Structure formats: structure tokens, C-alpha cells
Coordinates of C-alpha atoms and ligand atoms in Angstrom, one line a residue:
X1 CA -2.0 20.6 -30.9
X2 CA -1.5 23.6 -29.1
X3 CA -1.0 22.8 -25.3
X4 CA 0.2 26.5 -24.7
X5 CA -1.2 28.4 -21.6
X6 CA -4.6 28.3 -21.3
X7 CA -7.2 29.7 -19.4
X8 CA -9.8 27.4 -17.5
X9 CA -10.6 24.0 -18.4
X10 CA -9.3 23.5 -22.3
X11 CA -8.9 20.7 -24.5
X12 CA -5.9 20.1 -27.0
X13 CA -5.4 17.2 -29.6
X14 CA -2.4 15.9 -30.1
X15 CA -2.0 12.6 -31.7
X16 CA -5.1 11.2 -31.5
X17 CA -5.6 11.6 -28.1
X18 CA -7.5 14.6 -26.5
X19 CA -6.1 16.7 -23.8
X20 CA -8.3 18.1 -21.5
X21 CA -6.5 20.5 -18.8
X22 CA -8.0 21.3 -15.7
X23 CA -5.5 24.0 -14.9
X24 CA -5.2 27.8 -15.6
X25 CA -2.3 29.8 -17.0
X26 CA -2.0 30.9 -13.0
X27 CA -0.8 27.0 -12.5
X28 CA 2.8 26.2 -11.9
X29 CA 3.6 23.8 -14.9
X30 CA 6.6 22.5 -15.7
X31 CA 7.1 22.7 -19.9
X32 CA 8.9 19.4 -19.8
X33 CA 5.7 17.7 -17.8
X34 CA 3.3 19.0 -20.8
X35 CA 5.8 17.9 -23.6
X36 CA 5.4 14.1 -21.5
X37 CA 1.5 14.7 -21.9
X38 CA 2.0 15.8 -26.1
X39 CA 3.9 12.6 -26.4
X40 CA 1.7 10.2 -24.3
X41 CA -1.9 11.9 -26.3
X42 CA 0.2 10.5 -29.5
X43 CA 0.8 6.7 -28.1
X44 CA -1.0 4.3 -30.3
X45 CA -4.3 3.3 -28.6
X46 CA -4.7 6.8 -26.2
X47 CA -7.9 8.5 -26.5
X48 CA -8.4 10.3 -23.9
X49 CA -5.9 12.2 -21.1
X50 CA -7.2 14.8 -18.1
X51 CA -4.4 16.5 -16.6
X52 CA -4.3 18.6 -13.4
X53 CA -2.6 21.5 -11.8
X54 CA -0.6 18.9 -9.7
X55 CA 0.7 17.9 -13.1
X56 CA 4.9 17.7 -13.2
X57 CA 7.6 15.4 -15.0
X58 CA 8.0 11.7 -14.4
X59 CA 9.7 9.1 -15.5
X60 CA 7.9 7.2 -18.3
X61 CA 4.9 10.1 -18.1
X62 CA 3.8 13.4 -16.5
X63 CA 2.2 12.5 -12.6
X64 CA -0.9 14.1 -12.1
X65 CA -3.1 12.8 -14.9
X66 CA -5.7 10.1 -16.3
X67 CA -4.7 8.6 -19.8
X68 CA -7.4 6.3 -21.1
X69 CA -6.7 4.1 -24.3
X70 CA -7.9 1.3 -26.0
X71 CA -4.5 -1.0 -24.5
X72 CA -2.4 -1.4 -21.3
X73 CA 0.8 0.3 -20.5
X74 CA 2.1 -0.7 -17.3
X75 CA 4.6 1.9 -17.2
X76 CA 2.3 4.6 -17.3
X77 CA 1.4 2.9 -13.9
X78 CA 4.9 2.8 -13.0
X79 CA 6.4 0.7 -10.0
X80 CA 4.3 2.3 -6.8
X81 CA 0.9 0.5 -8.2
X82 CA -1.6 1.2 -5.7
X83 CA 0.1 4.3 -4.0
X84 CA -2.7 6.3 -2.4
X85 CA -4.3 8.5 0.3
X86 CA -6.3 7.3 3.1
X87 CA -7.9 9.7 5.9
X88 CA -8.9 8.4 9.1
X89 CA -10.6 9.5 11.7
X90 CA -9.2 9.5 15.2
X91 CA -11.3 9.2 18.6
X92 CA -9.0 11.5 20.2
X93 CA -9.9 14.6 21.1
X94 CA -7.4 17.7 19.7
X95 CA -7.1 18.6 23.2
X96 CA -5.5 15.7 24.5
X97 CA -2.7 15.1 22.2
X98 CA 0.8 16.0 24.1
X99 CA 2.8 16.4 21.2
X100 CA 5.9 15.9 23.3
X101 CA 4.6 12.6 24.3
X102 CA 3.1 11.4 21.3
X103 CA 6.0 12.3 18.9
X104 CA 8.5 9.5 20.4
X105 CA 5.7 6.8 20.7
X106 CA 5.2 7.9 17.1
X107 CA 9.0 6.2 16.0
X108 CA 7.6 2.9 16.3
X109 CA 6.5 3.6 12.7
X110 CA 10.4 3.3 11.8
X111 CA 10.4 -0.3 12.6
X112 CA 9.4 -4.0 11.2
X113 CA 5.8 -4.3 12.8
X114 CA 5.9 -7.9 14.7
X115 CA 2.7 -9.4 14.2
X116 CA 2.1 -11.7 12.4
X117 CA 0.5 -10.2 8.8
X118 CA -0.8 -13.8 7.2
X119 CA -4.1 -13.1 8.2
X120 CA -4.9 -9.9 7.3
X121 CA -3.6 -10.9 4.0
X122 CA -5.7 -13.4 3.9
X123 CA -8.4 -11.3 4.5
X124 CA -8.3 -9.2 1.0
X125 CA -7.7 -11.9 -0.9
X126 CA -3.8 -12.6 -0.9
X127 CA -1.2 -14.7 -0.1
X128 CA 0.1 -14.9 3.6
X129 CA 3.3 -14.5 3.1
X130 CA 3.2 -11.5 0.0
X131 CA 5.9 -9.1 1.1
X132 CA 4.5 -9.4 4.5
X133 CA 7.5 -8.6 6.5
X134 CA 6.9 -4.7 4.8
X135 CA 3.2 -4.3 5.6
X136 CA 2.6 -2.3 7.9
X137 CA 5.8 0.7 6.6
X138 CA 5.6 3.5 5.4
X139 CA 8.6 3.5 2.4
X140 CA 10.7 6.5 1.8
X141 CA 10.1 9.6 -0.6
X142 CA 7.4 11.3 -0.5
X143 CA 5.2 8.7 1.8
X144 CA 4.1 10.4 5.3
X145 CA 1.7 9.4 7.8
X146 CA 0.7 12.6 9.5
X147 CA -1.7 13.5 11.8
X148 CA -3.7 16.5 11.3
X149 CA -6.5 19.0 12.8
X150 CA -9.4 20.8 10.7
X151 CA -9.2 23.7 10.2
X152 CA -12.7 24.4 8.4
X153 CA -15.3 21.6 7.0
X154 CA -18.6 21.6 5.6
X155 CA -21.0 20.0 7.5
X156 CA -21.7 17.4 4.6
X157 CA -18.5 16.0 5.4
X158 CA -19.4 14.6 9.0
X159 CA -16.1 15.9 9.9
X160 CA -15.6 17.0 13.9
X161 CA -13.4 20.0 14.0
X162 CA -12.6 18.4 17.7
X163 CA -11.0 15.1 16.3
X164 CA -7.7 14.3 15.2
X165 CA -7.6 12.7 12.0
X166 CA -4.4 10.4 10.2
X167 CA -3.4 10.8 6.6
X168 CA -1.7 8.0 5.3
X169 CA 0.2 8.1 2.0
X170 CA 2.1 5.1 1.2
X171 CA 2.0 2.3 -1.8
X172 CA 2.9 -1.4 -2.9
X173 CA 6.8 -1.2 -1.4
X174 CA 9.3 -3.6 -3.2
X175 CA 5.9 -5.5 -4.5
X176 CA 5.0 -3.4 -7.1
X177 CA 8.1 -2.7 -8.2
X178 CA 8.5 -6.4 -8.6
X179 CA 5.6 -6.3 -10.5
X180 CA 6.7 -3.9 -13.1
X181 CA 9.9 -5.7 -13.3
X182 CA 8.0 -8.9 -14.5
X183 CA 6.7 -7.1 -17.7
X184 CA 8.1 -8.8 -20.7
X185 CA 10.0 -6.6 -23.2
X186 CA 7.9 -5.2 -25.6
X187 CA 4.9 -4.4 -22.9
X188 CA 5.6 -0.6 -22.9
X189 CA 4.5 -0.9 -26.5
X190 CA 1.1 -1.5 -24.8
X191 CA -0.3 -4.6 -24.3
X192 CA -3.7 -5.9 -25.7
X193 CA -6.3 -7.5 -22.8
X194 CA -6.4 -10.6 -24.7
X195 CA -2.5 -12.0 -24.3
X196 CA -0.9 -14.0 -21.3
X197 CA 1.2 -10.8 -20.3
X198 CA -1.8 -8.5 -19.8
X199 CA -3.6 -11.3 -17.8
X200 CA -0.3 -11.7 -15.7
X201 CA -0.1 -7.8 -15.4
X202 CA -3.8 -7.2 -14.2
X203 CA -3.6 -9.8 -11.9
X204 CA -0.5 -9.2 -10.6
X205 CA -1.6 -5.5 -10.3
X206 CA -4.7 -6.2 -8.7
X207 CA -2.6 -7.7 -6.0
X208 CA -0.5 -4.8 -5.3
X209 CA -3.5 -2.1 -5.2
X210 CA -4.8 -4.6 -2.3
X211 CA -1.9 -4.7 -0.4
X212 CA -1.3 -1.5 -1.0
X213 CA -4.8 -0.6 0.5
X214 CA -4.0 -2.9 3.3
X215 CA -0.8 -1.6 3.9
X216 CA -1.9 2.0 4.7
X217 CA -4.5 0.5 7.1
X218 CA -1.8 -0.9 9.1
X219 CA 0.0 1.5 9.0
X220 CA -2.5 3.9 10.5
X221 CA -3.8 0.7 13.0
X222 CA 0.3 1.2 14.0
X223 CA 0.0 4.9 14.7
X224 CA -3.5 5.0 16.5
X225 CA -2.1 2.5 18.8
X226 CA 1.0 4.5 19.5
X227 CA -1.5 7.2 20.0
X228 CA -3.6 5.8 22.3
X229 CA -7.0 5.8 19.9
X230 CA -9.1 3.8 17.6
X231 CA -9.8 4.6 14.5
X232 CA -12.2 4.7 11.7
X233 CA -11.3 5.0 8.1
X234 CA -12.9 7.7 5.8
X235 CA -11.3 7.2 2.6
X236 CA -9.5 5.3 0.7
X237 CA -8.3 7.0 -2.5
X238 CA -5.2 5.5 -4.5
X239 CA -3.8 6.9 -7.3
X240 CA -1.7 4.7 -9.1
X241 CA -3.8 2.1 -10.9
X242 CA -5.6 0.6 -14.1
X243 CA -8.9 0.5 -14.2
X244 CA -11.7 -0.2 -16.7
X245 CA -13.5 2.5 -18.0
X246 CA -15.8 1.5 -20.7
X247 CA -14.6 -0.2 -23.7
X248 CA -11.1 1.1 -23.0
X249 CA -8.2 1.0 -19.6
X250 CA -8.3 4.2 -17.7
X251 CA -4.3 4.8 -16.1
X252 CA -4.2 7.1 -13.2
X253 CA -0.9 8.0 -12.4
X254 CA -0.7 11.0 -9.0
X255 CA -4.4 11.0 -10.1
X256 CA -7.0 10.0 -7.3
X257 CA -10.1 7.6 -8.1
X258 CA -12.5 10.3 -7.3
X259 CA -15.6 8.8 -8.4
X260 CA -16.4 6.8 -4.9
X261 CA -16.3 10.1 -2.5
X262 CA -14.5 12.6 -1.2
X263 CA -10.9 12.6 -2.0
X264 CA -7.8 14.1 -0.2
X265 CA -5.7 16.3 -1.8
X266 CA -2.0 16.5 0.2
X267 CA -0.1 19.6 0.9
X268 CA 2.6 19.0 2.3
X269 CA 3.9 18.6 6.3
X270 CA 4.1 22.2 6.6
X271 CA 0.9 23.9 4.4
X272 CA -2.9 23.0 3.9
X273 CA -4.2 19.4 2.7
X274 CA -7.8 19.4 1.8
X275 CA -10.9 17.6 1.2
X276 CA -12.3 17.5 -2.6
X277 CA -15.7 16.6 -3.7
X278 CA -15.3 16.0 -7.1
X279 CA -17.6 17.6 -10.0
X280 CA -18.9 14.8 -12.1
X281 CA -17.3 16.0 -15.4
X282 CA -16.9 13.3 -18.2
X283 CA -13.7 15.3 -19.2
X284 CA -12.1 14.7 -15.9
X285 CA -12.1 10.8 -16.5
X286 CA -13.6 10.0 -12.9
X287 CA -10.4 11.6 -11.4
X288 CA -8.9 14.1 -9.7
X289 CA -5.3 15.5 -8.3
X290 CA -4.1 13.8 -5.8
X291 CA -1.6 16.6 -4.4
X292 CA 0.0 19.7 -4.6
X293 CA 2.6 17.7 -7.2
X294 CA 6.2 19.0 -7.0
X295 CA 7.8 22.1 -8.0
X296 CA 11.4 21.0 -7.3
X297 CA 13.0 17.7 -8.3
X298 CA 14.7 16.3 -5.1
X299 CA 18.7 16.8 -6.5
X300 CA 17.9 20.6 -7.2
X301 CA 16.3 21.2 -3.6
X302 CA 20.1 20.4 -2.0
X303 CA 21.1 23.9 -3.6
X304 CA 17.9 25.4 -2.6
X305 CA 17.5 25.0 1.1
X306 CA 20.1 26.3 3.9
X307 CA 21.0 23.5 5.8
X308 CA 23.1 23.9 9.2
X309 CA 22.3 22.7 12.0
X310 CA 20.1 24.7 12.9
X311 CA 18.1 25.0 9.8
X312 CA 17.4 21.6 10.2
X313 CA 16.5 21.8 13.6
X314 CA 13.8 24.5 12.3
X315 CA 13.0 22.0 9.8
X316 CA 11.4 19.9 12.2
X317 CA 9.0 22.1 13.0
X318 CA 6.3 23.8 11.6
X319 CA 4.1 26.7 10.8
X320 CA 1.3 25.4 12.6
X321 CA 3.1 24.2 15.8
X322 CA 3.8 20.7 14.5
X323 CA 6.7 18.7 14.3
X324 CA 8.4 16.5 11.6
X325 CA 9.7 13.1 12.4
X326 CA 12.1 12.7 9.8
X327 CA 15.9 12.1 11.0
X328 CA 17.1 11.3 7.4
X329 CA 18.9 15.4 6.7
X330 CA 18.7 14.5 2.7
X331 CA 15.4 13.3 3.0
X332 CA 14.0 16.3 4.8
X333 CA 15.7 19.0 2.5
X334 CA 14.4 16.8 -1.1
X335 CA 10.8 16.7 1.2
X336 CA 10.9 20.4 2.3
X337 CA 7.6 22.6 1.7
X338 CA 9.4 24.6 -0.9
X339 CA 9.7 21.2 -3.1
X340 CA 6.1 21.4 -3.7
X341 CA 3.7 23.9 -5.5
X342 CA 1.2 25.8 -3.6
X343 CA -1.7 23.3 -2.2
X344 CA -4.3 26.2 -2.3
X345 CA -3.6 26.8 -5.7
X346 CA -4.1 23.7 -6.7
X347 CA -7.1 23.5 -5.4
X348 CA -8.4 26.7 -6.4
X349 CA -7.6 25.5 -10.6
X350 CA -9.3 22.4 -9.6
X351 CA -12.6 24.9 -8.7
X352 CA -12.3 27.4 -11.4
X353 CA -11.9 24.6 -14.0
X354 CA -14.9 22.7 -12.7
X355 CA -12.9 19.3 -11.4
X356 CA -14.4 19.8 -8.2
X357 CA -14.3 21.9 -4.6
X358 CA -13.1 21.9 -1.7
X359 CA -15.5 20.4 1.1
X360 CA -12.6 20.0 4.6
X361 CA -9.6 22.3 4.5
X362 CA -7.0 20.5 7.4
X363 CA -3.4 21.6 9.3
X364 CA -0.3 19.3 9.6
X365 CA 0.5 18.4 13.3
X366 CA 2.7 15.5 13.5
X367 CA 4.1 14.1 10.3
X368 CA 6.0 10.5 9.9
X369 CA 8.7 10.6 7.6
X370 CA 11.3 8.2 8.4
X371 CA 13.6 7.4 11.4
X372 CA 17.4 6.9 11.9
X373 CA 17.2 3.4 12.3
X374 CA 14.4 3.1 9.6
X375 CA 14.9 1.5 6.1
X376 CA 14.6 4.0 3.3
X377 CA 13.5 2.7 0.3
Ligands
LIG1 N1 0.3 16.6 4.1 C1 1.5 16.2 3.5 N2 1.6 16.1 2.2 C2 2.7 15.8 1.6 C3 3.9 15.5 2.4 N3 4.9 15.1 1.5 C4 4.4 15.2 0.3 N4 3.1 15.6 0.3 C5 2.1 15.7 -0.8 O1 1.7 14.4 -1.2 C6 1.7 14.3 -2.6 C7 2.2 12.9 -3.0 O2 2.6 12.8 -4.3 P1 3.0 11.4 -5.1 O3 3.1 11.8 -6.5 O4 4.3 10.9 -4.5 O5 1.9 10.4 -4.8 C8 2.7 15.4 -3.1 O6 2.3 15.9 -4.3 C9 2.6 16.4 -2.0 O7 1.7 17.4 -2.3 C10 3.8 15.6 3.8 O8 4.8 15.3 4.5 N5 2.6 15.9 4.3
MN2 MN1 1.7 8.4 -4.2

């Protein structure tokens, strides 16, 4: 036991599972979010569990770690299987955005798209007609699709400081929700590989982290053509999936795949995002955080932000000379900057702790959040 504050990258039984934590005692960390990883370390079947300094509560587990165990528990997954990051990279020179032009053209992310999606499902492998009236959207929450300037990069990245570049974060929609709903009773228990219900649930899974993936190309195809540019896509990091990992199922929940590149780690629209390059530490599980994680649960942030009219207003801009699309006023006080720990100091744990470093550091410009007309789901 003995998952009290601890200084650099630790490790903590409990159960028969092994913590390890890649956080300091500088990291904001919620007591009820390390009481979730205590009780998920003593599941039946968990070995191992990384947890990182975007680590807060969830619903059936903390968000912001790797659990690894001999079984399957599709909740730890929960019902956004496949959410994730993607960066793109924009031919569009910095110089020639026109905010005030781009930021209307920008609303068409708000609607059904009207293509026809069969075929590009068909491309990854899926049905045409798999929830494909919702590819292409961006969901509510949390989900953003933002477009952003760098503000520092190593050369290894190949990144060009005189780009624009998209960051899409979006997942499954009402599929994998759907999904999670089909589990039979008794599944949280964990299932074994071997029975129809795991079979059923890594297939059906599989689906939603491809349409998922899909999803947040379309959505940034949508953008770049409302932007006037093409686009090439960097990265592709989810961070809500199963995955093999040896003998045993590796469950990232708000924990990026980080064994395939670089992976982005979101701020929030109005601070820092950055570029990881992960360490290769066994301990880490192959994964790192996906974000600065939340400080604030949504309900609390309604007493904690002023909001007349004009706060909101101000709300709609940023720090950085950017501006929020967001026309949904309990959305953007639940998504405010103050919901969310400190991006930089997330990052920072992540180096002192040995996870990994950062490699791009990038600025928020125009940020996608949801429209008045726009669905919120
Ligand atoms: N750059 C931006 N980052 C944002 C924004 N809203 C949230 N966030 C970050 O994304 C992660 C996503 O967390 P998840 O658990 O829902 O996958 C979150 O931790 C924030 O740090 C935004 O508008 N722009
Ligand atoms: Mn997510």
C-alpha cells in the first residue's frame, strides 16, 4: 500500500496489482482519483497500473492511467472507446489566416456533414451505414477541434513554426456508448478472452477505435476545407482502448498509445498543448497522459466562474489572441481553463519522472466547441 505523496516516479502495491506513478507530490491529485486507482490495483486479474499527473476521478476508474491484467473490463474502457488526439498539419501559412473570416466558416463544424460517409467506411474496414450520419462531429464535453500555432519545436519534430496545425479531439459518439451498453451483466466482473462476450466486446470495440479514428479525420478534412487548406495528418494517438500487451489486456483510459510516436498532450483552449516523445520505460506500460486532466468537475465550475454577459463575451477569447467558438454558456463555463490543471505541469512531472519530454510546445488560436444550432451530446 501506501499511495501517499510521493516524490518522482514510485511504485505502490495494492492488491496485487502494482502502482507505478509518474507524478510528484508538486502534482494536483485529487484523493478520491487515487483511492479509484487502490481499488482498481485490487481487481481480480490486475497486475499492473501507470498513472499520470493528468490522473483525476471517473466514473468506473481514475482517467489518466494504464491498467493491465490478465482479463477484460470494458468499463475501465468506458463508453468514448477510441476517444483520441490527432494533430494535423495545415498548408496554410500563419500569416494568412483572417481570424475574422475564418471563425464563421469555421460553424460548419456545428452541422450534419452531407456527404455521403459509406465509403470512407468502407475504407477502414466497417459497415457503410455504422452511425454514419455522426461522422464527421465533433460531440460535446470536452471534444474541440482547434487550430493552433508553435510556439517552440525541436527540429526532430519536422514541425514548421510558419504552419498552422489542427488538433482534433473527439471519440466513437453514440457508437461506443452502444457498445458498452451491449455488455452482458456480469462483464464488469471481467471477462475472460475465451467466452462469446469478450469476442463480441473486442470486436465490437475494434469497430469503434476505427471509426473513431475515422471520425477525427473528417472532422479535420471538414475544417481544412472551411479553411481553405489541405492537410496532412501527424498523429494519431487515442486514448481510450484495449490492447494486447503480452500475455495480458493493457486498458488505457485518458492515457495515450505512446509507443508509435510523438503524442499530444492537450491544454486547454486558452494555455499550452504540447508535443511528447515518450521515454521507453517498461513501468509506463507504453503510455502516456493524454492531457492536462481536470481540476474541477463541470457542476462545481458553475459556482466558480463569473458569468454576465460580459464574462462570457471575454470568455470567447483568449490569452493568445484567439477565439472560442462555443455558443453553448454552460458548456463554456464547465470547459473554462480554470476546469483544468496546469498543462506545463503536467508535462514537467511527466520529465522529472522519466515518462517522457517535451519535443513541440503549441498556442490555441481558434477552438471548435459547439454551435447554437449544434447537437450536444
Ligand atoms: N487544447 C485544448 N485542450 C483541451 C480543450 N478542452 C479540453 N482540453 C484538454 O483535453 C483533454 C481531454 O481529456 P479527456 O479525458 O476528455 O479525453 C483534457 O484533459 C484537457 O486537458 C480545448 O478546448 N483545447
Ligand atoms: Mn478523450
Amino acid at each position: 500500500m501506501g499511495n501517499s505523496v510521493l516524490d518522482g516516479r514510485a511504485s505502490a502495491v495494492s492488491g496485487d496489482g502494482v502502482i507505478t506513478k509518474f507524478y510528484t507530490s508538486t502534482a494536483w491529485i485529487e484523493g478520491r482519483a487515487e483511492q479509484q486507482l487502490e481499488e482498481i490495483a485490487g481487481w481480480t486479474g490486475v497486475q499492473r497500473v501507470a498513472a499520470f499527473p493528468d490522473l483525476h476521478p471517473g466514473k468506473y476508474g481514475p482517467v489518466g492511467c494504464a491498467v493491465l491484467a490478465d482479463r477484460i473490463f470494458p468499463q475501465l474502457i468506458g463508453n468514448d472507446i477510441g476517444c483520441g488526439m490527432s494533430l494535423f498539419q495545415l498548408d496554410l501559412p500563419v500569416r494568412k489566416l483572417k481570424l475574422e473570416k475564418a471563425l464563421p466558416r469555421m460553424r460548419i463544424l456545428g452541422e450534419p456533414g452531407s456527404e455521403d460517409q459509406g465509403w470512407r467506411l468502407e475504407s477502414v474496414g466497417l459497415p457503410t451505414d455504422m452511425f454514419a450520419t455522426s461522422l464527421g462531429t465533433i460531440g460535446g464535453g470536452n471534444h474541440f477541434c482547434e487550430v493552433q500555432t508553435v510556439a517552440e519545436a525541436e527540429g526532430s519534430t519536422g514541425l514548421d513554426a510558419s504552419r498552422l496545425y489542427l488538433l482534433v479531439h473527439s471519440g466513437s459518439r453514440g457508437l461506443g456508448n452502444a457498445v458498452l451498453d451491449s455488455v452482458p451483466p456480469g462483464a464488469y466482473a471481467g471477462l475472460q478472452e475465451d467466452c462469446d462476450a469478450a469476442r463480441a466486446y473486442l470486436k465490437d470495440h475494434g469497430n469503434a477505435v476505427r471509426w473513431a479514428s475515422l471520425n477525427r479525420q473528417i472532422i479535420a478534412e471538414r475544417a481544412a476545407e472551411a479553411l481553405r487548406a489541405d492537410l496532412t495528418r501527424l498523429v494519431d494517438a487515442p486514448h481510450n482502448l484495449l490492447a494486447r500487451h503480452g500475455e495480458g489486456w493493457l486498458h488505457r483510459k485518458g492515457a495515450a498509445v505512446a509507443d508509435r510516436g510523438f503524442v499530444p498532450l492537450a491544454g486547454s483552449r486558452a494555455s499550452a498543448s504540447f508535443l511528447m516523445d515518450a521515454s521507453s520505460h517498461g513501468d509506463a506500460l507504453g503510455s502516456l497522459a493524454h492531457g492536462a486532466g481536470r481540476r474541477y468537475d463541470r457542476s462545481s465550475m458553475h459556482g466558480r466562474v463569473r458569468a454576465k454577459r460580459s464574462d462570457i463575451e471575454g470568455m470567447q477569447r483568449t490569452p493568445f489572441g484567439g477565439r472560442v467558438l462555443c455558443e453553448d454558456r454552460d458548456l463554456l463555463i464547465e470547459e473554462a481553463p480554470l476546469a483544468y490543471k496546469s498543462s506545463k505541469a503536467v508535462a514537467e512531472d511527466l520529465e522529472r519522472t522519466g515518462a517522457g519530454h517535451r519535443v513541440a510546445e503549441f498556442h490555441p488560436l481558434l477552438t471548435f466547441k459547439k454551435t447554437r444550432d449544434g447537437r450536444r451530446s
